[in-house]
């Protein structure tokens, strides 16, 4: 609002115009200055000339066979690409957004990690991904339930823009999506987790754990060498104390890598005394990682260990795998032919 105010006042407009424009963008989710019919024509023209209402454009869309998952490849204004996923589940509609073009974290099993890093997304580009799908849902008399920052990129490596975007979408004067409807998933950067804890938002936090020993986590998640499990867990405890909120730990089960009873027991020990929930999914295939997902039976026996020790956990359904829209499969350069042949291109 403050930035917009500077821009509008700079155009010699009275202050009440600021709220009109803000509401047009975030409450009415208008895309064209011509929609702002309460504004004088001269101001509409000026807005059109000076601002971009939509800093991305759809260049490809894939839909899963069950039609419950859609993935859109967006072109940004500098020609780079990102992917965003919309998921329908019962009455819920969730959008999974990207926070960076590529990623610096280089996790071995993740397609985005495999493509390398290009740049951070601006808060505007982050918001635009959400509002893009909100417009579509609205046209079908549906509304957005949740936003998960689990697409391309490491959100805590682009902290300012991600949190600015969430705060803006959360603003009661604008889009007004409740803070609890957002989830940020991080690879686990302790300093940022502490900062996030200190800011005491109601936004949910998920931490990608995937291994309960440093030796194994170093292999899967290179940043673990800089921030080993001890530092990560200390930050998680700090978060828990500061916010009193439950943390979600993510665990992608990889056959014969991190699906042993021993890892499960160590996970129980590692999370001892922390209010948390473990989300287990089977590894999604990516082009440059040769390992396989665990079997369902192995997933069950991993879960049994957690259950026995009272560690809350859920085995999550995988969605959109055949259109490469599943966790860790987003990579703008990797519009694989397999994905195209199995999916409806719309
Ligand atoms: N950088 C953030 C967001 C990444 S994507 C993070 O690390 O959390 C969201 C989740 O998908 C993370 O838990 C990530 O580890 C997981 N993921 C990445 N590649 C995957 C794959 N091939 N199969 C299953 N999950 C994967």
Tab-separated table of C-alpha atoms and ligand atoms in Angstrom:
chain	number	residue	atom	x	y	z
A	1	UNK	CA	0.000	0.000	0.000
A	2	UNK	CA	2.798	2.385	0.934
A	3	UNK	CA	4.655	1.816	-2.333
A	4	UNK	CA	1.485	2.209	-4.311
A	5	UNK	CA	0.734	5.408	-2.423
A	6	UNK	CA	4.067	6.899	-3.458
A	7	UNK	CA	3.387	5.971	-7.071
A	8	UNK	CA	-0.158	7.333	-7.134
A	9	UNK	CA	0.635	10.527	-5.251
A	10	UNK	CA	3.508	10.971	-7.683
A	11	UNK	CA	0.892	11.158	-10.405
A	12	UNK	CA	-0.732	14.146	-8.642
A	13	UNK	CA	-3.723	12.117	-7.559
A	14	UNK	CA	-5.710	12.514	-4.362
A	15	UNK	CA	-4.988	9.971	-1.646
A	16	UNK	CA	-8.326	8.127	-1.863
A	17	UNK	CA	-7.284	6.862	-5.299
A	18	UNK	CA	-4.626	4.685	-3.659
A	19	UNK	CA	-7.212	2.509	-1.969
A	20	UNK	CA	-9.277	2.312	-5.140
A	21	UNK	CA	-6.334	1.024	-7.132
A	22	UNK	CA	-5.218	-1.357	-4.374
A	23	UNK	CA	-8.689	-2.847	-4.084
A	24	UNK	CA	-8.965	-3.145	-7.839
A	25	UNK	CA	-5.769	-5.181	-7.945
A	26	UNK	CA	-6.127	-7.321	-4.844
A	27	UNK	CA	-9.864	-7.539	-4.087
A	28	UNK	CA	-11.323	-7.438	-7.580
A	29	UNK	CA	-8.171	-9.010	-9.043
A	30	UNK	CA	-8.519	-6.936	-12.184
A	31	UNK	CA	-5.945	-7.313	-14.916
A	32	UNK	CA	-6.554	-4.257	-17.040
A	33	UNK	CA	-6.593	-0.586	-16.212
A	34	UNK	CA	-9.797	-0.332	-18.256
A	35	UNK	CA	-11.583	-2.305	-15.500
A	36	UNK	CA	-11.028	0.537	-13.055
A	37	UNK	CA	-14.085	2.457	-14.174
A	38	UNK	CA	-14.267	4.492	-10.972
A	39	UNK	CA	-10.989	6.151	-11.941
A	40	UNK	CA	-10.698	9.016	-14.383
A	41	UNK	CA	-9.663	7.949	-17.855
A	42	UNK	CA	-6.387	9.865	-17.638
A	43	UNK	CA	-5.350	7.900	-14.568
A	44	UNK	CA	-6.359	4.600	-16.152
A	45	UNK	CA	-4.156	5.404	-19.128
A	46	UNK	CA	-1.317	6.358	-16.848
A	47	UNK	CA	-1.617	3.073	-14.920
A	48	UNK	CA	-1.614	1.106	-18.144
A	49	UNK	CA	1.501	2.922	-19.285
A	50	UNK	CA	3.481	2.668	-16.078
A	51	UNK	CA	2.642	-0.690	-14.545
A	52	UNK	CA	2.422	-4.334	-15.450
A	53	UNK	CA	-0.683	-5.908	-14.044
A	54	UNK	CA	0.512	-9.355	-15.045
A	55	UNK	CA	4.283	-9.944	-15.066
A	56	UNK	CA	3.988	-13.443	-16.532
A	57	UNK	CA	2.216	-15.211	-19.340
A	58	UNK	CA	1.098	-18.772	-19.807
A	59	UNK	CA	3.211	-20.606	-22.331
A	60	UNK	CA	2.126	-24.178	-21.737
A	61	UNK	CA	-0.392	-26.099	-19.681
A	62	UNK	CA	-0.559	-29.769	-18.791
A	63	UNK	CA	-3.448	-31.505	-17.092
A	64	UNK	CA	-3.332	-34.871	-15.342
A	65	UNK	CA	-5.583	-37.663	-16.592
A	66	UNK	CA	-7.865	-37.394	-13.582
A	67	UNK	CA	-8.003	-33.641	-14.287
A	68	UNK	CA	-7.301	-32.866	-10.657
A	69	UNK	CA	-3.864	-31.410	-11.234
A	70	UNK	CA	-2.781	-28.780	-13.708
A	71	UNK	CA	0.669	-27.428	-14.295
A	72	UNK	CA	1.336	-24.172	-16.046
A	73	UNK	CA	4.653	-23.102	-17.489
A	74	UNK	CA	4.876	-19.329	-17.245
A	75	UNK	CA	7.167	-17.044	-19.215
A	76	UNK	CA	8.466	-14.155	-17.183
A	77	UNK	CA	9.121	-10.765	-18.711
A	78	UNK	CA	12.821	-11.511	-19.167
A	79	UNK	CA	12.019	-14.729	-21.013
A	80	UNK	CA	12.851	-17.089	-18.141
A	81	UNK	CA	10.329	-19.731	-17.141
A	82	UNK	CA	8.774	-21.048	-13.970
A	83	UNK	CA	6.138	-23.627	-13.219
A	84	UNK	CA	3.096	-23.391	-10.971
A	85	UNK	CA	0.687	-26.174	-10.059
A	86	UNK	CA	-3.019	-26.089	-9.232
A	87	UNK	CA	-4.463	-29.043	-7.347
A	88	UNK	CA	-8.084	-29.863	-6.663
A	89	UNK	CA	-8.772	-32.173	-3.787
A	90	UNK	CA	-12.342	-32.681	-2.667
A	91	UNK	CA	-13.553	-29.148	-1.947
A	92	UNK	CA	-10.067	-27.740	-1.627
A	93	UNK	CA	-8.117	-25.870	-4.267
A	94	UNK	CA	-4.420	-25.458	-3.615
A	95	UNK	CA	-1.847	-23.622	-5.659
A	96	UNK	CA	1.804	-24.619	-5.415
A	97	UNK	CA	4.003	-21.663	-6.308
A	98	UNK	CA	7.630	-21.107	-7.206
A	99	UNK	CA	9.880	-18.721	-5.317
A	100	UNK	CA	12.927	-18.710	-7.614
A	101	UNK	CA	13.864	-19.551	-11.171
A	102	UNK	CA	15.847	-22.692	-10.447
A	103	UNK	CA	17.422	-23.246	-7.068
A	104	UNK	CA	20.813	-22.971	-5.401
A	105	UNK	CA	20.338	-25.908	-3.021
A	106	UNK	CA	21.184	-28.628	-5.493
A	107	UNK	CA	19.380	-31.480	-3.721
A	108	UNK	CA	20.275	-34.617	-5.633
A	109	UNK	CA	16.745	-35.975	-6.084
A	110	UNK	CA	15.050	-32.699	-7.049
A	111	UNK	CA	14.552	-31.640	-10.682
A	112	UNK	CA	14.755	-27.940	-9.807
A	113	UNK	CA	18.019	-28.552	-7.964
A	114	UNK	CA	19.327	-30.359	-11.019
A	115	UNK	CA	18.668	-27.357	-13.293
A	116	UNK	CA	20.711	-24.900	-11.246
A	117	UNK	CA	19.879	-21.356	-10.181
A	118	UNK	CA	18.898	-18.408	-12.344
A	119	UNK	CA	17.344	-15.731	-10.190
A	120	UNK	CA	14.959	-14.846	-7.403
A	121	UNK	CA	11.361	-14.091	-8.228
A	122	UNK	CA	10.057	-10.678	-7.230
A	123	UNK	CA	7.153	-10.443	-4.802
A	124	UNK	CA	5.029	-9.363	-7.781
A	125	UNK	CA	5.908	-12.517	-9.719
A	126	UNK	CA	5.119	-14.633	-6.679
A	127	UNK	CA	1.763	-12.944	-6.120
A	128	UNK	CA	0.917	-13.118	-9.827
A	129	UNK	CA	1.141	-16.932	-9.804
A	130	UNK	CA	-1.481	-17.079	-7.063
A	131	UNK	CA	-3.842	-14.498	-8.536
A	132	UNK	CA	-3.616	-16.116	-11.957
A	133	UNK	CA	-5.295	-19.247	-10.652
A	134	UNK	CA	-7.615	-17.333	-8.369
A	135	UNK	CA	-9.102	-15.658	-11.463
A	136	UNK	CA	-9.673	-19.046	-13.063
A	137	UNK	CA	-11.226	-20.499	-9.924
A	138	UNK	CA	-13.443	-17.450	-9.581
A	139	UNK	CA	-14.724	-17.906	-13.135
A	140	UNK	CA	-15.828	-21.394	-12.040
A	141	UNK	CA	-17.404	-20.138	-8.797
A	142	UNK	CA	-14.588	-21.680	-6.806
A	143	UNK	CA	-12.161	-20.088	-4.436
A	144	UNK	CA	-8.602	-20.695	-3.393
A	145	UNK	CA	-8.119	-22.679	-0.183
A	146	UNK	CA	-4.355	-22.896	0.264
A	147	UNK	CA	-1.059	-21.666	-1.061
A	148	UNK	CA	2.027	-23.830	-0.654
A	149	UNK	CA	5.450	-22.411	-1.430
A	150	UNK	CA	6.729	-25.793	-2.576
A	151	UNK	CA	7.393	-25.183	-6.237
A	152	UNK	CA	10.707	-24.250	-7.778
A	153	UNK	CA	13.277	-22.648	-5.522
A	154	UNK	CA	14.180	-22.334	-1.873
A	155	UNK	CA	11.774	-19.787	-0.354
A	156	UNK	CA	14.109	-18.920	2.524
A	157	UNK	CA	16.840	-18.123	0.006
A	158	UNK	CA	14.475	-15.394	-1.250
A	159	UNK	CA	13.110	-14.497	2.142
A	160	UNK	CA	12.122	-10.860	1.618
A	161	UNK	CA	10.152	-11.334	-1.572
A	162	UNK	CA	8.392	-14.486	-0.425
A	163	UNK	CA	7.278	-12.965	2.861
A	164	UNK	CA	6.320	-9.679	1.203
A	165	UNK	CA	4.139	-11.662	-1.205
A	166	UNK	CA	2.489	-13.657	1.576
A	167	UNK	CA	1.892	-10.579	3.705
A	168	UNK	CA	0.316	-8.782	0.770
A	169	UNK	CA	-1.981	-11.688	-0.095
A	170	UNK	CA	-2.847	-11.874	3.596
A	171	UNK	CA	-3.697	-8.158	3.866
A	172	UNK	CA	-7.337	-7.752	5.028
A	173	UNK	CA	-7.579	-4.572	2.942
A	174	UNK	CA	-6.795	-6.539	-0.173
A	175	UNK	CA	-6.884	-10.228	-1.066
A	176	UNK	CA	-7.318	-11.266	2.568
A	177	UNK	CA	-6.263	-14.908	2.474
A	178	UNK	CA	-5.710	-16.068	6.072
A	179	UNK	CA	-2.087	-16.585	7.115
A	180	UNK	CA	-2.816	-20.162	8.185
A	181	UNK	CA	-3.654	-21.021	4.615
A	182	UNK	CA	-0.033	-20.564	3.574
A	183	UNK	CA	2.723	-23.120	3.973
A	184	UNK	CA	6.381	-22.420	3.333
A	185	UNK	CA	8.575	-25.425	2.719
A	186	UNK	CA	12.271	-24.933	3.387
A	187	UNK	CA	15.332	-27.080	2.894
A	188	UNK	CA	16.171	-25.984	6.447
A	189	UNK	CA	18.198	-22.780	6.738
A	190	UNK	CA	18.534	-22.276	10.524
A	191	UNK	CA	19.057	-18.493	10.512
A	192	UNK	CA	15.990	-17.935	8.388
A	193	UNK	CA	13.922	-20.330	10.499
A	194	UNK	CA	14.841	-18.230	13.542
A	195	UNK	CA	14.005	-15.014	11.764
A	196	UNK	CA	10.689	-16.496	10.679
A	197	UNK	CA	10.036	-17.610	14.267
A	198	UNK	CA	10.751	-14.122	15.602
A	199	UNK	CA	8.256	-12.596	13.189
A	200	UNK	CA	5.547	-14.785	14.712
A	201	UNK	CA	3.322	-15.142	11.715
A	202	UNK	CA	0.568	-17.765	11.561
A	203	UNK	CA	2.022	-19.119	8.303
A	204	UNK	CA	2.780	-22.875	8.420
A	205	UNK	CA	6.329	-24.131	8.233
A	206	UNK	CA	7.454	-27.372	6.604
A	207	UNK	CA	11.060	-28.545	6.744
A	208	UNK	CA	12.492	-30.980	4.206
A	209	UNK	CA	14.320	-33.455	6.375
A	210	UNK	CA	14.580	-36.650	4.292
A	211	UNK	CA	17.395	-38.068	6.435
A	212	UNK	CA	18.046	-38.363	10.159
A	213	UNK	CA	21.824	-38.665	10.096
A	214	UNK	CA	24.283	-36.104	8.793
A	215	UNK	CA	26.115	-38.682	6.670
A	216	UNK	CA	22.982	-39.461	4.701
A	217	UNK	CA	21.567	-35.937	4.644
A	218	UNK	CA	24.882	-34.607	3.317
A	219	UNK	CA	24.460	-36.857	0.301
A	220	UNK	CA	20.881	-35.877	-0.426
A	221	UNK	CA	20.894	-32.227	0.596
A	222	UNK	CA	24.313	-30.595	0.140
A	223	UNK	CA	23.429	-27.567	2.275
A	224	UNK	CA	23.403	-29.955	5.246
A	225	UNK	CA	27.199	-29.723	5.225
A	226	UNK	CA	26.912	-26.064	6.077
A	227	UNK	CA	23.937	-26.458	8.407
A	228	UNK	CA	24.048	-29.932	9.936
A	229	UNK	CA	21.112	-31.561	11.663
A	230	UNK	CA	22.135	-30.290	15.107
A	231	UNK	CA	21.879	-26.660	13.944
A	232	UNK	CA	18.674	-27.332	12.030
A	233	UNK	CA	16.942	-29.046	14.932
A	234	UNK	CA	18.020	-26.330	17.333
A	235	UNK	CA	16.373	-23.781	15.041
A	236	UNK	CA	13.241	-25.950	14.853
A	237	UNK	CA	13.026	-26.061	18.648
A	238	UNK	CA	13.480	-22.309	18.725
A	239	UNK	CA	10.638	-21.926	16.212
A	240	UNK	CA	8.456	-24.180	18.288
A	241	UNK	CA	9.135	-22.216	21.494
A	242	UNK	CA	8.628	-18.851	19.845
A	243	UNK	CA	5.453	-19.626	17.944
A	244	UNK	CA	3.942	-22.614	19.698
A	245	UNK	CA	3.200	-23.947	16.245
A	246	UNK	CA	3.602	-27.456	14.957
A	247	UNK	CA	6.305	-28.069	12.353
A	248	UNK	CA	5.812	-30.413	9.431
A	249	UNK	CA	8.787	-32.527	8.431
A	250	UNK	CA	8.891	-33.819	4.880
A	251	UNK	CA	10.364	-37.168	4.052
A	252	UNK	CA	10.499	-38.487	0.484
A	253	UNK	CA	11.079	-42.217	0.732
A	254	UNK	CA	13.869	-43.431	-1.529
A	255	UNK	CA	14.268	-47.155	-1.954
A	256	UNK	CA	17.103	-48.576	0.175
A	257	UNK	CA	18.425	-45.073	0.867
A	258	UNK	CA	16.361	-43.484	3.636
A	259	UNK	CA	13.559	-45.972	4.203
A	260	UNK	CA	15.189	-48.251	6.787
A	261	UNK	CA	13.878	-48.933	10.263
A	262	UNK	CA	17.127	-47.458	11.535
A	263	UNK	CA	16.448	-44.087	9.835
A	264	UNK	CA	12.900	-44.198	11.169
A	265	UNK	CA	14.155	-44.770	14.725
A	266	UNK	CA	16.682	-41.987	14.371
A	267	UNK	CA	13.940	-39.712	13.106
A	268	UNK	CA	11.954	-40.478	16.237
A	269	UNK	CA	14.976	-39.597	18.383
A	270	UNK	CA	15.764	-36.484	16.384
A	271	UNK	CA	12.277	-35.043	16.790
A	272	UNK	CA	11.918	-36.036	20.434
A	273	UNK	CA	10.145	-33.341	22.439
A	274	UNK	CA	9.151	-31.315	19.362
A	275	UNK	CA	5.529	-30.797	18.367
A	276	UNK	CA	5.612	-31.947	14.772
A	277	UNK	CA	4.085	-34.037	12.044
A	278	UNK	CA	5.929	-36.089	9.450
A	279	UNK	CA	4.654	-36.095	5.881
A	280	UNK	CA	5.897	-39.131	4.051
A	281	UNK	CA	5.726	-39.345	0.272
A	282	UNK	CA	7.286	-41.755	-2.131
A	283	UNK	CA	10.089	-40.253	-4.193
A	284	UNK	CA	8.924	-38.833	-7.508
A	285	UNK	CA	11.077	-39.775	-10.456
A	286	UNK	CA	13.327	-37.083	-11.931
A	287	UNK	CA	15.544	-37.356	-14.973
A	288	UNK	CA	18.940	-37.053	-13.330
A	289	UNK	CA	18.422	-39.155	-10.235
A	290	UNK	CA	18.638	-42.870	-10.690
A	291	UNK	CA	17.182	-44.025	-7.376
A	292	UNK	CA	13.691	-45.446	-7.079
A	293	UNK	CA	10.812	-44.730	-4.740
A	294	UNK	CA	10.328	-47.145	-1.856
A	295	UNK	CA	7.690	-49.820	-2.192
A	296	UNK	CA	4.342	-49.278	-0.506
A	297	UNK	CA	5.177	-52.118	1.884
A	298	UNK	CA	8.443	-50.428	2.849
A	299	UNK	CA	6.650	-47.130	3.352
A	300	UNK	CA	4.211	-48.893	5.631
A	301	UNK	CA	6.960	-50.451	7.725
A	302	UNK	CA	8.729	-47.070	7.978
A	303	UNK	CA	5.485	-45.533	9.154
A	304	UNK	CA	4.945	-48.378	11.642
A	305	UNK	CA	8.107	-47.400	13.487
A	306	UNK	CA	6.923	-43.800	13.781
A	307	UNK	CA	3.455	-44.955	14.848
A	308	UNK	CA	4.877	-47.253	17.488
A	309	UNK	CA	6.792	-44.369	19.004
A	310	UNK	CA	3.871	-41.971	18.812
A	311	UNK	CA	5.386	-39.703	16.171
A	312	UNK	CA	2.434	-38.343	14.134
A	313	UNK	CA	2.797	-39.016	10.439
A	314	UNK	CA	0.833	-39.372	7.223
A	315	UNK	CA	1.689	-41.075	3.978
A	316	UNK	CA	0.727	-38.500	1.380
A	317	UNK	CA	-0.764	-39.253	-1.988
A	318	UNK	CA	1.387	-38.276	-4.908
A	319	UNK	CA	-0.324	-36.065	-7.432
A	320	UNK	CA	0.328	-35.042	-11.005
A	321	UNK	CA	3.287	-37.371	-11.411
A	322	UNK	CA	2.592	-38.169	-15.055
A	323	UNK	CA	2.691	-34.500	-15.974
A	324	UNK	CA	5.842	-33.931	-13.918
A	325	UNK	CA	3.872	-31.754	-11.564
A	326	UNK	CA	4.724	-33.693	-8.418
A	327	UNK	CA	6.994	-32.576	-5.570
A	328	UNK	CA	10.474	-31.966	-6.829
A	329	UNK	CA	9.589	-32.446	-10.473
A	330	UNK	CA	9.324	-28.827	-11.515
A	331	UNK	CA	12.028	-27.667	-13.881
A	332	UNK	CA	11.268	-25.247	-16.652
A	333	UNK	CA	13.906	-26.625	-19.023
A	334	UNK	CA	12.746	-30.145	-18.554
A	335	UNK	CA	9.439	-30.276	-20.354
A	336	UNK	CA	10.076	-33.922	-20.989
A	337	UNK	CA	8.492	-35.683	-23.903
A	338	UNK	CA	7.281	-38.370	-21.494
A	339	UNK	CA	5.232	-35.785	-19.666
A	340	UNK	CA	3.705	-34.529	-22.883
A	341	UNK	CA	2.782	-37.911	-24.234
A	342	UNK	CA	1.007	-38.998	-21.062
A	343	UNK	CA	-0.882	-35.851	-20.436
A	344	UNK	CA	-3.470	-33.711	-22.046
A	345	UNK	CA	-1.833	-30.644	-23.408
A	346	UNK	CA	-4.352	-27.849	-23.210
B	1	LIG	N1	13.214	-25.702	-1.394
B	1	LIG	C1	12.049	-26.085	-0.643
B	1	LIG	C2	10.865	-26.362	-1.532
B	1	LIG	C3	11.161	-27.505	-2.452
B	1	LIG	S1	9.916	-28.500	-3.128
B	1	LIG	C4	12.367	-27.284	0.205
B	1	LIG	O1	13.453	-27.829	0.067
B	1	LIG	O2	11.541	-27.663	1.031
B	1	LIG	C5	8.936	-29.136	-1.873
B	1	LIG	C6	9.279	-30.547	-1.378
B	1	LIG	O3	9.464	-31.507	-2.421
B	1	LIG	C7	10.530	-30.584	-0.530
B	1	LIG	O4	10.263	-31.318	0.629
B	1	LIG	C8	11.483	-31.338	-1.403
B	1	LIG	O5	12.514	-31.941	-0.676
B	1	LIG	C9	10.552	-32.327	-2.046
B	1	LIG	N2	11.110	-32.996	-3.211
B	1	LIG	C10	12.067	-32.552	-4.050
B	1	LIG	N3	12.313	-33.457	-5.001
B	1	LIG	C11	11.498	-34.498	-4.785
B	1	LIG	C12	11.261	-35.722	-5.447
B	1	LIG	N4	11.927	-36.049	-6.533
B	1	LIG	N5	10.323	-36.562	-4.937
B	1	LIG	C13	9.619	-36.209	-3.840
B	1	LIG	N6	9.781	-35.056	-3.172
B	1	LIG	C14	10.716	-34.207	-3.636
